[in-house]
Amino acid sequence: MNVTRRKFIQITGASAAGLAVSSLGFDLTPIKSHAQMLKTKYAKETTTICCYCAVGCGAIVHTSKKGDGRVINIEGDPDHVISRGSLCSKGASLSQLTENDNRLLEPMHRAPYSKKWEKVSWDWALTEIAKRVKKTRDASFEHKNAKGQVVNRTTAIVSVGSAAMDNEECWIYQAMVRALGLVYVEHQARI
Amino acid sequence: MTNHWIDIGNSDCILIMGSNAAENHPISFKYVQIAQAKGAKLISVDPRFTRTSSKADFYTALRSGTDIAFLGGMIKYILDKKLYNKEYVANYTNAPFVVEKAFKFSNGVFSGYDAKNRKYNKSKWAFNMDSKGIPKMDRSLKNSRCVLQLLKKHFSRYNTKLVSKITGTPEADLVEVYKTYAATGARGKAGTIMYAMGWTQHTVGVQNIRTMAMIQLLLGNMGVAGGGVNALRGESNVQGSTDHCLLWHIWPGYLKTPRASNVSLAAYNKKWTPKSNDPLSANWWQNYPKYSVSLLKSFFGEKATKANGFGYDWLPKVDDGTDYSWLTLFDEVYKGTVKGLFAWGMNPACSGANSNKVRKGMENLDWMVNVNIFDNETGSFWKGPGMNASTIKTEVFMLPACVSVEKEGSITNSGRWMQWRYQGPKPLGNSLSDGDIIMELGLKLKEVYKEGGAFPEPILNLKWDYMTDGLYDPHKVAKEINGYFTRDVKVKGKLCKKGTLVPSFGWLQADGSTSSANWLYCHSYTEKGNMSARRSKVDAPNNIGLYPNFAWCWPVNRRIIYNRASVDLKGQPWDKKDWVVRFAGKVKNGKYVSKKWIGDVPDGGWYPQENPDGTKRKDAKYAFIMRKHGHAQIFGPGRADGPFPEHYEPLECPIEKNLMGKQRMSPVAPVYGTDADAYATCDPRFPFVCSTYRVSEHWQSGLMTRPQPWLLELQPQVFVEMSKELAKLKGIKNAERVMVSSARGSLECTAIVTKRFKPFKIAGKTVHQVGVPWNFGWRWPETGTEESANLLTPSTGDPNTRIPESKAFMVNVTKK
Amino acid sequence: MSKSFLIDTTLCTACRGCQVACKQWHDLPAEKTINRGTYENPADLSFDTYKLVRMREEVINRKLNWLFFPEQCRHCIEAPCLETAGDPGAIYKDPKTGAIIFTANTKRLNAAEIIESCPYNIPRKGPDGTLAKCDMCIDRVENGLVPACVATCPTGAMNFGNRDEMLALARKQLAVAKKKYPKAMLIDADDVSVIYLVGYEPKLYCKNAMASNAVFDITRQMALKRMIRPLTNITSRLL
């Protein structure tokens, strides 16, 4: 990472290891030791761009180098020339988007007429999806339209998404669906 | 955005209309307030008083769906008072072009209208051409058939009295806005517009924006610092996903999706490459074949050869004159012609207009693949409200995507800045990056087609080598997007080695010797490295916040596009202080003798049109290089609904008659005919105007904010905002739960009774307006009680874009 | 040098980045809320909410205003809560920054009395009787960073720095604000480390935007009383 910037991690005065910051204020022992250790002190720092609106604000992600390697803090990047460290309520909640109990963590499958989800493996899911695509595509593929013009397409499979993907992902995604012959290819920009 | 976020701080007058920047683009307000601190005026025009309005120097309201009337009145004001920049208008816009006599406007429609097919014959709107095939121009702007004179005539009806009757805005407020904004027509002054879906989501969406673009051209505000037409895009990468064209009608880099009538690559290139006979027109799109062939080389790599038309035949074609956009797509899903749906990082069950129709349609699918971070109303539609899972056949695969901080890659912001992001933690649980899922699925598809099937060539030949050590590698794709030399080739007198990255799109070729997956991004990842990862905080010499070495922006790192209109004919800036580019070539005997531009990357590096002594140069180019004729289009003959904007009422509106003309609604707006497509205009059952919008604390359909307790704490429930007057009329108390219903659906909301909405006086009649945010859905919060406002919105939209009319439709509000 | 905030409400857009950034940095849980017919939420400060943006719709001179006020502890220069507690192990003033810090030991205090003593009605009691409020992000400040709410603010509404700098900025911003808001004023600038700049009467923004002078007079009397208390008494209550 090529980050030319600030002294964010060069913290001065951090001492008194073992003092824990709690939501209660401070557990102070001894009382006169005010210097607190930042929760971000030993974290890996990476820069990111907020995933919500298109202002493109910069943020710093602090990831624990120990244990589960999860996010411990995300805050505005003071060296970002647009946002200068600012984040709105959504941007300020990025860590809760990441470390969220509601996240999907496994591929899931809902069989026809079923009332529930079932956990499946990635390999099974992708293999089965490829089979469904092939079956539908092969059954619906149009080499020529009603006028006899070559069209090489299917209108039985459609795709919506996604502005939530990175540029590089968008490109390979559109390449994949267009290679399949999809013409109904749409996303957020249309709505 | 033609300009970019930081540049808003350079403005002298900021009009926020059709957007709510303080709430939906909160950090942009940093620059709004920087401008205000320097004396700029902020004008907020919105049906309701918002957090944006709270910081405005002047606020006024208009009824949803009447922006063209409001802005048309401003055009009349500017023309009547001659407040436009005449030199700019006469030289950089098509105001001097002479229009053929066949162009007319009467009875509320333009000439060429075919009422049976609800379509225009645009050949009636042609320019008068000279013997060389160049449009005839009268730079004095006096010819009665020149665009400026036709514009005067067209908007002569838009007097403030009539505009006020339509919009509900007091006449004095109209004049105050017109006067304040039109003051930016003075040389050296810049006005900017910040708009968003408040303008696009109408049956006249494109013309809303055109009206403002025309104002910007009249005032000389295009290309200058603190000016431009600025669409505040709503998603972190909706600019990039649009650039890479996840849209039916365009291919990466805004190339056209081939029509069935484009029977070969040659026919395709011929059809879509514009021709100009004017030696002064750069006509940049003449390079089209270089971009299309380079794109095909990226699609199919070595398999794309000259002999096979670079694989052109392998890619799908759309039927001429047929629409494949979102509303039509879900119309087909509803009708049952679609068997498989990919909903990739999208939540159409909440984000699609008339979402009852969308949800019901999903029952007709054989299968759906839903890729997301959280379970959503789309993937779980079969267990949503009113659904009976045991009768729904649709098989659903729900795949867990990781979040953005768990992967690496780039996104492009609204100001066209491509910015690189790094991986913090690894993907949580068994989630994967979209890139990994796409690569793996692509490999599976290649595998199943190895054994044959319908037309396997495009799948098998698709270049798919974007992995390193078995994992998706965003750098490999980013380099492909930039493009490579595919063989040793001499370009511009320089030997370019096979496998090296193309320096910029000026080097792309139409013979297969270059690849570029998106010509607009050619220059973003070169032999010098990944331009989007740059972090320099050093500004350019003109000191207007361009930061040319921070990230990268398209095209070729030009931070303000159309910037050659920021200078006069001699190449010297209108604004001496906040200048964007200036010509700094050497002068000898009153003539420029060397070429040099300073400041931003100029919009083409040609000589200015005039020498310092006022003589014309033959080696110059007009300012608007992307236009065929080199001039910005005040007269826009390419639009589906007319070359000039005209006020039409929304499809669903509160008044029987359009006070501006005989045609009530857009004569070419699309409508759909299934049993789920009800429309009700001037219907006493639905007496109130409604608009959907967003809140600062949630994002889009809310899927990436509703599962977050901190954000749910701030905005826990869907609400309907209404005036105290309406609440009294309906006996509704603040904070009580009420029902909002339209011809298509209904939802329960909490009433917010507020001073921020006021009833309108429209043609002497009181008209109430309400608003509902569309950030909610039944899956989150887990109470299941909060639903999407898109249950109410109609399946109609703009005739050019088919963006749905979610900002103006009719509802009723009743006590529960 | 002690630290101060300047909160220029004339620049606040109520994006509420500060409200979330506060929870984010302090790992505070969200509260279960309902829409109360307003955007403002939660309804009040709490043991889990140290910062709350108040939002009020007021018609002033026949013009509608939406007034925003990011409410938080003022870190009083002579803090009545501290004086009332008389227990440096529970409430103390950080000598370097001037931050008024509540510790876990606040649970041994009479919570009602402490809350009552606050001229701005800020401290809130947790389930076990512990008191909580804004801690000036003292861990960040000690380490050269600004508080989370200040770092995240886009518009310059939230400012933080050495007291003399903030006072100078307050004077400057007041002069700017007066052009648009002739009645603009600074609230209790001499008595607090969190100085609010408001465009209109403080009470329009928030019930407890301003302290009554009487409260600080009582505080000063109380402080004097504490000073003459035997020294041993204090040290015995340190831990």
PDB file of N, CA and C in Angstrom, chain A residues 87-90, chain B residues 22 26-27 51 696-697 714, chain C residues 12-18 53 152-154:
ATOM      1  N   LEU A  87     -16.963  11.660   7.721  1.00  0.00           N
ATOM      2  CA  LEU A  87     -17.882  10.609   7.301  1.00  0.00           C
ATOM      3  C   LEU A  87     -19.260  10.951   7.866  1.00  0.00           C
ATOM      4  N   CYS A  88     -20.314  10.634   7.130  1.00  0.00           N
ATOM      5  CA  CYS A  88     -21.670  10.879   7.624  1.00  0.00           C
ATOM      6  C   CYS A  88     -22.097   9.714   8.519  1.00  0.00           C
ATOM      7  N   SER A  89     -23.362   9.674   8.900  1.00  0.00           N
ATOM      8  CA  SER A  89     -23.811   8.603   9.797  1.00  0.00           C
ATOM      9  C   SER A  89     -23.601   7.221   9.170  1.00  0.00           C
ATOM     10  N   LYS A  90     -23.845   7.102   7.878  1.00  0.00           N
ATOM     11  CA  LYS A  90     -23.665   5.797   7.235  1.00  0.00           C
ATOM     12  C   LYS A  90     -22.185   5.420   7.187  1.00  0.00           C
TER      13      LYS A  90
ATOM     14  N   ALA B  22     -27.525  17.673   1.354  1.00  0.00           N
ATOM     15  CA  ALA B  22     -27.142  17.618   2.775  1.00  0.00           C
ATOM     16  C   ALA B  22     -27.529  16.274   3.380  1.00  0.00           C
ATOM     17  N   PRO B  26     -23.972  13.790   2.194  1.00  0.00           N
ATOM     18  CA  PRO B  26     -23.670  14.726   3.288  1.00  0.00           C
ATOM     19  C   PRO B  26     -22.295  15.391   3.193  1.00  0.00           C
ATOM     20  N   ILE B  27     -21.309  14.652   2.737  1.00  0.00           N
ATOM     21  CA  ILE B  27     -19.966  15.234   2.772  1.00  0.00           C
ATOM     22  C   ILE B  27     -19.792  16.269   1.654  1.00  0.00           C
ATOM     23  N   ARG B  51     -32.995  19.195   5.105  1.00  0.00           N
ATOM     24  CA  ARG B  51     -31.763  19.592   5.798  1.00  0.00           C
ATOM     25  C   ARG B  51     -30.918  20.470   4.870  1.00  0.00           C
ATOM     26  N   SER B 696     -30.894  10.451   5.201  1.00  0.00           N
ATOM     27  CA  SER B 696     -29.449  10.431   5.340  1.00  0.00           C
ATOM     28  C   SER B 696     -28.948   9.130   5.962  1.00  0.00           C
ATOM     29  N   GLU B 697     -29.748   8.573   6.846  1.00  0.00           N
ATOM     30  CA  GLU B 697     -29.288   7.472   7.688  1.00  0.00           C
ATOM     31  C   GLU B 697     -29.458   6.102   7.047  1.00  0.00           C
ATOM     32  N   LEU B 714     -31.347   5.527  14.519  1.00  0.00           N
ATOM     33  CA  LEU B 714     -31.598   6.897  14.047  1.00  0.00           C
ATOM     34  C   LEU B 714     -32.892   6.996  13.244  1.00  0.00           C
TER      35      LEU B 714
ATOM     36  N   CYS C  12     -24.107  23.209  11.130  1.00  0.00           N
ATOM     37  CA  CYS C  12     -24.496  21.797  11.284  1.00  0.00           C
ATOM     38  C   CYS C  12     -25.632  21.456  10.325  1.00  0.00           C
ATOM     39  N   THR C  13     -25.480  20.312   9.621  1.00  0.00           N
ATOM     40  CA  THR C  13     -26.526  19.856   8.700  1.00  0.00           C
ATOM     41  C   THR C  13     -27.272  18.655   9.270  1.00  0.00           C
ATOM     42  N   ALA C  14     -26.973  18.292  10.511  1.00  0.00           N
ATOM     43  CA  ALA C  14     -27.603  17.128  11.141  1.00  0.00           C
ATOM     44  C   ALA C  14     -27.421  15.852  10.323  1.00  0.00           C
ATOM     45  N   CYS C  15     -26.239  15.695   9.758  1.00  0.00           N
ATOM     46  CA  CYS C  15     -25.956  14.426   9.068  1.00  0.00           C
ATOM     47  C   CYS C  15     -25.833  13.306  10.092  1.00  0.00           C
ATOM     48  N   ARG C  16     -25.568  13.711  11.328  1.00  0.00           N
ATOM     49  CA  ARG C  16     -25.475  12.798  12.469  1.00  0.00           C
ATOM     50  C   ARG C  16     -24.308  11.811  12.375  1.00  0.00           C
ATOM     51  N   GLY C  17     -23.331  12.188  11.578  1.00  0.00           N
ATOM     52  CA  GLY C  17     -22.089  11.417  11.575  1.00  0.00           C
ATOM     53  C   GLY C  17     -21.491  11.396  12.969  1.00  0.00           C
ATOM     54  N   CYS C  18     -21.586  12.513  13.668  1.00  0.00           N
ATOM     55  CA  CYS C  18     -20.996  12.602  15.012  1.00  0.00           C
ATOM     56  C   CYS C  18     -21.670  11.636  15.979  1.00  0.00           C
ATOM     57  N   VAL C  53     -28.127  14.563  18.349  1.00  0.00           N
ATOM     58  CA  VAL C  53     -28.405  15.770  17.557  1.00  0.00           C
ATOM     59  C   VAL C  53     -29.885  16.115  17.698  1.00  0.00           C
ATOM     60  N   THR C 152     -15.129  13.405  12.388  1.00  0.00           N
ATOM     61  CA  THR C 152     -16.056  12.954  11.340  1.00  0.00           C
ATOM     62  C   THR C 152     -16.908  14.079  10.767  1.00  0.00           C
ATOM     63  N   CYS C 153     -16.900  15.233  11.421  1.00  0.00           N
ATOM     64  CA  CYS C 153     -17.809  16.315  11.007  1.00  0.00           C
ATOM     65  C   CYS C 153     -17.394  16.912   9.659  1.00  0.00           C
ATOM     66  N   PRO C 154     -18.319  16.924   8.680  1.00  0.00           N
ATOM     67  CA  PRO C 154     -17.943  17.429   7.356  1.00  0.00           C
ATOM     68  C   PRO C 154     -17.907  18.943   7.222  1.00  0.00           C
TER      69      PRO C 154
END
